PDB file of C-alpha atoms in Angstrom:
ATOM      1  CA  ASP A   1     108.895  69.803 104.940  1.00  0.00           C
ATOM      2  CA  LEU A   2     112.455  69.195 106.071  1.00  0.00           C
ATOM      3  CA  GLU A   3     114.382  72.362 105.868  1.00  0.00           C
ATOM      4  CA  VAL A   4     118.308  73.366 106.893  1.00  0.00           C
ATOM      5  CA  ASP A   5     118.626  77.124 106.926  1.00  0.00           C
ATOM      6  CA  PRO A   6     121.647  78.364 108.774  1.00  0.00           C
ATOM      7  CA  LEU A   7     121.683  81.814 107.213  1.00  0.00           C
ATOM      8  CA  THR A   8     124.045  80.577 104.347  1.00  0.00           C
ATOM      9  CA  GLN A   9     122.735  77.255 103.407  1.00  0.00           C
ATOM     10  CA  SER A  10     119.109  76.181 102.441  1.00  0.00           C
ATOM     11  CA  ILE A  11     118.717  72.507 101.915  1.00  0.00           C
ATOM     12  CA  ASN A  12     115.133  71.475 101.212  1.00  0.00           C
ATOM     13  CA  PRO A  13     114.339  68.101  99.696  1.00  0.00           C
ATOM     14  CA  ARG A  14     110.674  68.246 100.517  1.00  0.00           C
ATOM     15  CA  PHE A  15     108.420  65.373 101.896  1.00  0.00           C
ATOM     16  CA  ARG A  16     105.153  65.899 102.767  1.00  0.00           C
ATOM     17  CA  PRO A  17     103.418  62.725 104.361  1.00  0.00           C
ATOM     18  CA  ASN A  18     100.353  63.723 106.359  1.00  0.00           C
ATOM     19  CA  THR A  19      99.753  60.301 108.079  1.00  0.00           C
ATOM     20  CA  PRO A  20     100.277  60.494 111.781  1.00  0.00           C
ATOM     21  CA  ALA A  21     103.849  59.061 112.924  1.00  0.00           C
ATOM     22  CA  ASN A  22     101.809  56.282 115.073  1.00  0.00           C
ATOM     23  CA  ASP A  23     100.043  54.881 112.082  1.00  0.00           C
ATOM     24  CA  PRO A  24     101.114  51.309 111.617  1.00  0.00           C
ATOM     25  CA  ALA A  25     101.072  51.760 107.774  1.00  0.00           C
ATOM     26  CA  ILE A  26     103.531  54.447 107.636  1.00  0.00           C
ATOM     27  CA  ALA A  27     106.647  52.045 108.730  1.00  0.00           C
ATOM     28  CA  ASP A  28     106.073  50.449 105.228  1.00  0.00           C
ATOM     29  CA  PHE A  29     106.539  53.609 103.308  1.00  0.00           C
ATOM     30  CA  VAL A  30     108.822  56.094 105.225  1.00  0.00           C
ATOM     31  CA  GLY A  31     112.598  55.356 105.314  1.00  0.00           C
ATOM     32  CA  ILE A  32     115.907  57.572 105.000  1.00  0.00           C
ATOM     33  CA  ALA A  33     116.682  58.708 101.525  1.00  0.00           C
ATOM     34  CA  MET A  34     120.438  59.314 100.820  1.00  0.00           C
ATOM     35  CA  PHE A  35     121.696  62.062  98.527  1.00  0.00           C
ATOM     36  CA  PRO A  36     125.435  61.303  98.600  1.00  0.00           C
ATOM     37  CA  ASP A  37     126.277  63.853  95.545  1.00  0.00           C
ATOM     38  CA  LEU A  38     124.220  66.611  96.739  1.00  0.00           C
ATOM     39  CA  PHE A  39     126.729  69.491  96.343  1.00  0.00           C
ATOM     40  CA  ALA A  40     129.682  67.006  96.326  1.00  0.00           C
ATOM     41  CA  GLY A  41     132.689  68.340  98.069  1.00  0.00           C
ATOM     42  CA  ARG A  42     130.962  70.686 100.384  1.00  0.00           C
ATOM     43  CA  ASP A  43     131.285  70.053 104.141  1.00  0.00           C
ATOM     44  CA  GLY A  44     128.600  70.155 106.228  1.00  0.00           C
ATOM     45  CA  ILE A  45     125.845  69.388 104.102  1.00  0.00           C
ATOM     46  CA  PRO A  46     123.241  67.015 105.358  1.00  0.00           C
ATOM     47  CA  ARG A  47     122.747  64.209 102.586  1.00  0.00           C
ATOM     48  CA  SER A  48     120.255  61.831 104.258  1.00  0.00           C
ATOM     49  CA  TRP A  49     116.322  62.742 104.581  1.00  0.00           C
ATOM     50  CA  VAL A  50     113.507  61.054 105.882  1.00  0.00           C
ATOM     51  CA  GLY A  51     111.456  60.220 102.916  1.00  0.00           C
ATOM     52  CA  THR A  52     108.669  58.334 101.595  1.00  0.00           C
ATOM     53  CA  PHE A  53     109.444  54.837  99.981  1.00  0.00           C
ATOM     54  CA  ASN A  54     108.290  51.711  98.074  1.00  0.00           C
ATOM     55  CA  ASP A  55     110.591  48.772  98.088  1.00  0.00           C
ATOM     56  CA  GLY A  56     113.607  51.338  99.098  1.00  0.00           C
ATOM     57  CA  THR A  57     112.770  53.499  96.236  1.00  0.00           C
ATOM     58  CA  PRO A  58     111.438  57.082  96.963  1.00  0.00           C
ATOM     59  CA  THR A  59     108.318  57.506  94.950  1.00  0.00           C
ATOM     60  CA  ASN A  60     105.402  59.886  93.960  1.00  0.00           C
ATOM     61  CA  GLU A  61     102.808  56.970  93.763  1.00  0.00           C
ATOM     62  CA  LEU A  62     101.729  56.697  97.274  1.00  0.00           C
ATOM     63  CA  CYS A  63      99.584  59.889  97.724  1.00  0.00           C
ATOM     64  CA  PRO A  64      96.449  57.969  98.663  1.00  0.00           C
ATOM     65  CA  ALA A  65      98.223  56.305 101.872  1.00  0.00           C
ATOM     66  CA  PHE A  66      99.342  59.723 102.866  1.00  0.00           C
ATOM     67  CA  GLY A  67      95.961  61.772 102.414  1.00  0.00           C
ATOM     68  CA  THR A  68      97.659  64.087  99.905  1.00  0.00           C
ATOM     69  CA  CYS A  69      98.576  64.428  96.296  1.00  0.00           C
ATOM     70  CA  PRO A  70     101.329  64.374  94.991  1.00  0.00           C
ATOM     71  CA  VAL A  71     103.896  63.364  97.626  1.00  0.00           C
ATOM     72  CA  VAL A  72     107.218  65.045  96.961  1.00  0.00           C
ATOM     73  CA  SER A  73     109.897  62.445  97.328  1.00  0.00           C
ATOM     74  CA  ASP A  74     112.850  64.757  96.794  1.00  0.00           C
ATOM     75  CA  ASP A  75     113.193  68.463  95.128  1.00  0.00           C
ATOM     76  CA  ILE A  76     116.499  68.622  94.207  1.00  0.00           C
ATOM     77  CA  GLY A  77     115.912  72.062  92.414  1.00  0.00           C
ATOM     78  CA  ALA A  78     114.829  73.591  95.734  1.00  0.00           C
ATOM     79  CA  SER A  79     118.345  72.962  97.423  1.00  0.00           C
ATOM     80  CA  PHE A  80     120.732  75.707  97.228  1.00  0.00           C
ATOM     81  CA  ILE A  81     123.867  77.385  98.832  1.00  0.00           C
ATOM     82  CA  LEU A  82     124.066  81.439  99.268  1.00  0.00           C
ATOM     83  CA  SER A  83     126.770  83.053 100.791  1.00  0.00           C
ATOM     84  CA  GLU A  84     126.745  86.866 101.599  1.00  0.00           C
ATOM     85  CA  GLU A  85     130.022  88.555 102.679  1.00  0.00           C
ATOM     86  CA  THR A  86     129.679  92.226 103.651  1.00  0.00           C
ATOM     87  CA  LEU A  87     132.248  94.863 104.449  1.00  0.00           C
ATOM     88  CA  ALA A  88     131.152  98.032 105.922  1.00  0.00           C
ATOM     89  CA  GLY A  89     132.533 101.274 107.136  1.00  0.00           C
ATOM     90  CA  TYR A  90     130.690 104.671 108.499  1.00  0.00           C
ATOM     91  CA  PHE A  91     131.271 108.072 109.634  1.00  0.00           C
ATOM     92  CA  LYS A  92     129.318 110.225 111.654  1.00  0.00           C
ATOM     93  CA  THR A  93     129.375 113.580 113.149  1.00  0.00           C
ATOM     94  CA  ASN A  94     127.339 115.439 115.465  1.00  0.00           C
ATOM     95  CA  PHE A  95     126.960 119.299 115.070  1.00  0.00           C
ATOM     96  CA  GLU A  96     125.165 122.548 116.607  1.00  0.00           C
ATOM     97  CA  GLY A  97     124.941 126.190 116.173  1.00  0.00           C
ATOM     98  CA  GLU A  98     122.422 129.001 115.326  1.00  0.00           C
ATOM     99  CA  LEU A  99     120.724 129.800 112.069  1.00  0.00           C
ATOM    100  CA  PHE A 100     118.559 132.948 111.537  1.00  0.00           C
ATOM    101  CA  GLY A 101     118.544 133.390 115.110  1.00  0.00           C
ATOM    102  CA  LEU A 102     117.416 129.779 115.707  1.00  0.00           C
ATOM    103  CA  PRO A 103     119.453 127.489 117.552  1.00  0.00           C
ATOM    104  CA  PHE A 104     119.995 123.904 116.083  1.00  0.00           C
ATOM    105  CA  THR A 105     121.287 120.498 116.811  1.00  0.00           C
ATOM    106  CA  GLY A 106     121.837 117.289 114.487  1.00  0.00           C
ATOM    107  CA  ASN A 107     124.015 114.446 113.288  1.00  0.00           C
ATOM    108  CA  GLY A 108     125.057 113.260 109.685  1.00  0.00           C
ATOM    109  CA  GLY A 109     127.016 110.758 108.253  1.00  0.00           C
ATOM    110  CA  VAL A 110     127.451 107.869 105.520  1.00  0.00           C
ATOM    111  CA  ARG A 111     127.559 104.307 105.731  1.00  0.00           C
ATOM    112  CA  VAL A 112     129.383 102.339 102.592  1.00  0.00           C
ATOM    113  CA  VAL A 113     128.651  98.714 102.371  1.00  0.00           C
ATOM    114  CA  ARG A 114     130.324  96.463 100.226  1.00  0.00           C
ATOM    115  CA  THR A 115     128.238  93.068  99.596  1.00  0.00           C
ATOM    116  CA  LYS A 116     129.927  89.834  97.842  1.00  0.00           C
ATOM    117  CA  GLN A 117     127.233  87.324  96.977  1.00  0.00           C
ATOM    118  CA  GLY A 118     127.853  83.706  95.711  1.00  0.00           C
ATOM    119  CA  SER A 119     125.180  81.173  95.096  1.00  0.00           C
ATOM    120  CA  GLU A 120     124.926  77.679  94.065  1.00  0.00           C
ATOM    121  CA  GLY A 121     121.823  75.600  93.059  1.00  0.00           C
ATOM    122  CA  LEU A 122     120.737  72.582  91.162  1.00  0.00           C
ATOM    123  CA  SER A 123     118.985  73.706  88.069  1.00  0.00           C
ATOM    124  CA  VAL A 124     116.782  70.667  86.398  1.00  0.00           C
ATOM    125  CA  VAL A 125     117.022  70.716  82.620  1.00  0.00           C
ATOM    126  CA  GLY A 126     114.928  68.146  80.964  1.00  0.00           C
ATOM    127  CA  GLY A 127     114.859  66.218  84.406  1.00  0.00           C
ATOM    128  CA  VAL A 128     118.451  66.326  84.747  1.00  0.00           C
ATOM    129  CA  PRO A 129     120.193  67.980  87.712  1.00  0.00           C
ATOM    130  CA  GLN A 130     123.191  70.559  86.561  1.00  0.00           C
ATOM    131  CA  LEU A 131     125.126  72.290  88.873  1.00  0.00           C
ATOM    132  CA  THR A 132     124.430  76.175  88.409  1.00  0.00           C
ATOM    133  CA  VAL A 133     126.910  78.924  90.175  1.00  0.00           C
ATOM    134  CA  ALA A 134     126.500  82.707  90.151  1.00  0.00           C
ATOM    135  CA  ASP A 135     128.881  85.437  91.760  1.00  0.00           C
ATOM    136  CA  ARG A 136     128.216  89.155  92.036  1.00  0.00           C
ATOM    137  CA  SER A 137     129.315  91.873  94.049  1.00  0.00           C
ATOM    138  CA  TYR A 138     127.791  95.365  94.486  1.00  0.00           C
ATOM    139  CA  THR A 139     128.290  98.430  96.787  1.00  0.00           C
ATOM    140  CA  ASP A 140     125.828 100.877  98.385  1.00  0.00           C
ATOM    141  CA  VAL A 141     126.670 104.328  99.907  1.00  0.00           C
ATOM    142  CA  LEU A 142     123.760 105.406 102.473  1.00  0.00           C
ATOM    143  CA  PRO A 143     124.077 108.806 103.695  1.00  0.00           C
ATOM    144  CA  SER A 144     121.846 110.173 106.387  1.00  0.00           C
ATOM    145  CA  GLY A 145     121.233 113.061 108.449  1.00  0.00           C
ATOM    146  CA  ILE A 146     118.895 115.006 110.843  1.00  0.00           C
ATOM    147  CA  ILE A 147     118.888 118.457 112.073  1.00  0.00           C
ATOM    148  CA  THR A 148     116.333 120.336 114.835  1.00  0.00           C
ATOM    149  CA  PHE A 149     115.463 123.912 115.332  1.00  0.00           C
ATOM    150  CA  SER A 150     114.318 124.936 118.393  1.00  0.00           C
ATOM    151  CA  LEU A 151     111.708 127.556 117.676  1.00  0.00           C
ATOM    152  CA  ASN A 152     110.800 128.104 121.548  1.00  0.00           C
ATOM    153  CA  ASP A 153     111.148 126.542 124.547  1.00  0.00           C
ATOM    154  CA  GLN A 154     108.291 123.925 123.663  1.00  0.00           C
ATOM    155  CA  LEU A 155     108.543 123.860 119.753  1.00  0.00           C
ATOM    156  CA  GLN A 156     110.861 122.097 117.610  1.00  0.00           C
ATOM    157  CA  LEU A 157     111.136 121.794 113.812  1.00  0.00           C
ATOM    158  CA  ARG A 158     112.768 118.428 112.954  1.00  0.00           C
ATOM    159  CA  PHE A 159     114.146 117.304 109.404  1.00  0.00           C
ATOM    160  CA  GLY A 160     115.642 114.136 108.499  1.00  0.00           C
ATOM    161  CA  ALA A 161     116.874 112.676 105.258  1.00  0.00           C
ATOM    162  CA  ALA A 162     118.506 109.171 104.529  1.00  0.00           C
ATOM    163  CA  LYS A 163     119.138 106.755 101.688  1.00  0.00           C
ATOM    164  CA  ILE A 164     118.327 103.096 102.680  1.00  0.00           C
ATOM    165  CA  MET A 165     118.633  99.301 101.510  1.00  0.00           C
ATOM    166  CA  ALA A 166     117.237  95.997 102.055  1.00  0.00           C
ATOM    167  CA  ARG A 167     118.584  92.794 100.469  1.00  0.00           C
ATOM    168  CA  PRO A 168     116.189  90.453  98.911  1.00  0.00           C
ATOM    169  CA  ASP A 169     115.115  87.323 100.998  1.00  0.00           C
ATOM    170  CA  THR A 170     117.669  84.335 100.441  1.00  0.00           C
ATOM    171  CA  GLY A 171     114.916  82.237  98.792  1.00  0.00           C
ATOM    172  CA  SER A 172     114.800  84.414  95.936  1.00  0.00           C
ATOM    173  CA  LEU A 173     118.462  84.686  95.184  1.00  0.00           C
ATOM    174  CA  THR A 174     118.977  80.683  94.205  1.00  0.00           C
ATOM    175  CA  PRO A 175     120.489  80.272  90.599  1.00  0.00           C
ATOM    176  CA  ALA A 176     118.582  77.216  90.188  1.00  0.00           C
ATOM    177  CA  VAL A 177     116.239  76.833  87.555  1.00  0.00           C
ATOM    178  CA  SER A 178     113.805  74.214  86.359  1.00  0.00           C
ATOM    179  CA  VAL A 179     114.033  74.128  82.308  1.00  0.00           C
ATOM    180  CA  ASN A 180     111.401  72.639  80.154  1.00  0.00           C
ATOM    181  CA  THR A 181     113.466  71.829  76.915  1.00  0.00           C
ATOM    182  CA  GLU A 182     110.346  71.808  74.748  1.00  0.00           C
ATOM    183  CA  GLY A 183     110.014  75.569  75.030  1.00  0.00           C
ATOM    184  CA  PRO A 184     112.390  75.900  76.407  1.00  0.00           C
ATOM    185  CA  ILE A 185     110.747  77.749  79.475  1.00  0.00           C
ATOM    186  CA  ALA A 186     112.458  78.127  82.715  1.00  0.00           C
ATOM    187  CA  SER A 187     111.291  79.030  86.150  1.00  0.00           C
ATOM    188  CA  GLY A 188     112.929  79.435  89.509  1.00  0.00           C
ATOM    189  CA  GLY A 189     115.292  82.111  91.254  1.00  0.00           C
ATOM    190  CA  ASN A 190     117.415  85.111  90.183  1.00  0.00           C
ATOM    191  CA  PRO A 191     120.642  85.677  91.791  1.00  0.00           C
ATOM    192  CA  ASN A 192     121.025  89.028  90.084  1.00  0.00           C
ATOM    193  CA  LEU A 193     118.171  90.571  92.106  1.00  0.00           C
ATOM    194  CA  GLU A 194     118.935  94.128  93.339  1.00  0.00           C
ATOM    195  CA  PRO A 195     118.407  95.100  97.007  1.00  0.00           C
ATOM    196  CA  PHE A 196     115.248  97.250  97.724  1.00  0.00           C
ATOM    197  CA  ARG A 197     116.669 100.837  97.758  1.00  0.00           C
ATOM    198  CA  ALA A 198     114.800 104.038  98.578  1.00  0.00           C
ATOM    199  CA  SER A 199     115.458 107.839  99.801  1.00  0.00           C
ATOM    200  CA  GLN A 200     113.223 109.003 102.160  1.00  0.00           C
ATOM    201  CA  PHE A 201     112.770 112.494 104.046  1.00  0.00           C
ATOM    202  CA  ASP A 202     110.663 113.443 106.864  1.00  0.00           C
ATOM    203  CA  LEU A 203     109.553 116.675 108.453  1.00  0.00           C
ATOM    204  CA  SER A 204     108.001 117.313 111.852  1.00  0.00           C
ATOM    205  CA  LEU A 205     106.531 120.208 114.000  1.00  0.00           C
ATOM    206  CA  GLU A 206     106.937 118.918 117.647  1.00  0.00           C
ATOM    207  CA  TRP A 207     104.965 120.747 120.815  1.00  0.00           C
ATOM    208  CA  TYR A 208     106.177 119.561 124.176  1.00  0.00           C
ATOM    209  CA  GLY A 209     104.086 120.674 127.213  1.00  0.00           C
ATOM    210  CA  ASP A 210     105.373 121.239 130.529  1.00  0.00           C
ATOM    211  CA  ASP A 211     103.529 118.279 131.923  1.00  0.00           C
ATOM    212  CA  GLY A 212     105.209 115.812 129.438  1.00  0.00           C
ATOM    213  CA  ALA A 213     102.370 116.087 126.872  1.00  0.00           C
ATOM    214  CA  ALA A 214     103.308 116.260 123.328  1.00  0.00           C
ATOM    215  CA  VAL A 215     101.709 117.053 119.773  1.00  0.00           C
ATOM    216  CA  THR A 216     103.307 116.336 116.955  1.00  0.00           C
ATOM    217  CA  VAL A 217     102.596 116.882 113.109  1.00  0.00           C
ATOM    218  CA  ALA A 218     104.902 115.034 110.578  1.00  0.00           C
ATOM    219  CA  ALA A 219     104.798 114.625 106.646  1.00  0.00           C
ATOM    220  CA  PHE A 220     107.143 112.163 104.946  1.00  0.00           C
ATOM    221  CA  TYR A 221     108.252 111.634 101.378  1.00  0.00           C
ATOM    222  CA  LYS A 222     109.860 108.208 100.124  1.00  0.00           C
ATOM    223  CA  ASP A 223     111.131 107.810  96.625  1.00  0.00           C
ATOM    224  CA  VAL A 224     111.691 103.954  95.817  1.00  0.00           C
ATOM    225  CA  ALA A 225     113.832 102.925  93.300  1.00  0.00           C
ATOM    226  CA  SER A 226     112.540  99.252  92.537  1.00  0.00           C
ATOM    227  CA  PHE A 227     109.948  96.812  93.649  1.00  0.00           C
ATOM    228  CA  VAL A 228     110.436  93.156  93.298  1.00  0.00           C
ATOM    229  CA  THR A 229     108.056  91.645  91.396  1.00  0.00           C
ATOM    230  CA  THR A 230     107.343  88.505  89.377  1.00  0.00           C
ATOM    231  CA  SER A 231     107.524  88.395  85.572  1.00  0.00           C
ATOM    232  CA  SER A 232     108.253  86.571  82.383  1.00  0.00           C
ATOM    233  CA  THR A 233     111.338  87.657  80.537  1.00  0.00           C
ATOM    234  CA  PHE A 234     113.276  86.539  77.755  1.00  0.00           C
ATOM    235  CA  ALA A 235     117.047  86.430  78.781  1.00  0.00           C
ATOM    236  CA  VAL A 236     119.996  84.191  79.221  1.00  0.00           C
ATOM    237  CA  ALA A 237     119.728  81.867  82.697  1.00  0.00           C
ATOM    238  CA  PRO A 238     122.820  82.587  85.009  1.00  0.00           C
ATOM    239  CA  GLY A 239     124.686  79.363  84.726  1.00  0.00           C
ATOM    240  CA  LEU A 240     123.372  77.947  81.514  1.00  0.00           C
ATOM    241  CA  GLU A 241     124.298  80.221  78.974  1.00  0.00           C
ATOM    242  CA  SER A 242     124.623  77.260  76.577  1.00  0.00           C
ATOM    243  CA  LEU A 243     120.963  77.130  76.098  1.00  0.00           C
ATOM    244  CA  GLY A 244     121.063  80.795  74.913  1.00  0.00           C
ATOM    245  CA  GLU A 245     118.093  83.185  75.609  1.00  0.00           C
ATOM    246  CA  ILE A 246     114.876  81.666  76.989  1.00  0.00           C
ATOM    247  CA  THR A 247     111.739  82.481  78.409  1.00  0.00           C
ATOM    248  CA  ILE A 248     112.381  82.890  82.337  1.00  0.00           C
ATOM    249  CA  ASN A 249     109.523  83.230  84.696  1.00  0.00           C
ATOM    250  CA  THR A 250     111.155  84.424  87.866  1.00  0.00           C
ATOM    251  CA  GLN A 251     111.448  87.582  90.199  1.00  0.00           C
ATOM    252  CA  ILE A 252     112.719  91.000  88.899  1.00  0.00           C
ATOM    253  CA  ASN A 253     113.470  94.428  89.782  1.00  0.00           C
ATOM    254  CA  GLY A 254     110.440  96.022  88.680  1.00  0.00           C
ATOM    255  CA  GLU A 255     109.358  99.825  88.629  1.00  0.00           C
ATOM    256  CA  GLY A 256     109.706 101.934  91.708  1.00  0.00           C
ATOM    257  CA  GLY A 257     107.312 104.546  93.365  1.00  0.00           C
ATOM    258  CA  LYS A 258     106.663 107.720  95.497  1.00  0.00           C
TER     259      LYS A 258
END
């Protein structure tokens, strides 16, 4: 497979010949495929690829010569552009004191992250590529803190809590879908996937010996808001509103867990 993925771009017309490059027969079937209209108007997009050919035309009929079926000549639907802009700020403070006669130290703070996401893909509707664009933005407020009580010179009680998030992988966020108009049934990415979000809590009792040894007993609790899962839904495909609600096989934010 040939891929270009410099963080914000993923161009993936897939060609899969298994024949060794030094095989004499390969010269008759391999050449340069040109896609001059691939994301037209965008600079820095590669539009020529090594591909399988028959008389100058990409073909799927050469799989016996390449040892695999099918040979994929071009997968326009797998090409997409994704951009993510983030603006973040945070506040943190350290503190110490005494509570019920026990000295403590710790720190706490909050991080605010604003994410602006834009994606473009080529949906294939009835065999015809169609540009699909989806834009969105969201904000996460992520507090965290930790406090440690000194029970004696060797024993500490530590408690921590935080909210965390992790964005979906870029390949899941493409707005492009492939639509079978006879259904109509679509399959593809989901640009509206929410990040993985969770609240987590940790409690540990830690003993430190004079010789550097340590014994720790810890417990944790994590509340996950949602797991990404694959599902079949009846909805409007982003960028293809003219089709109305159709069956879409894609990834969604499913139920969470604890």
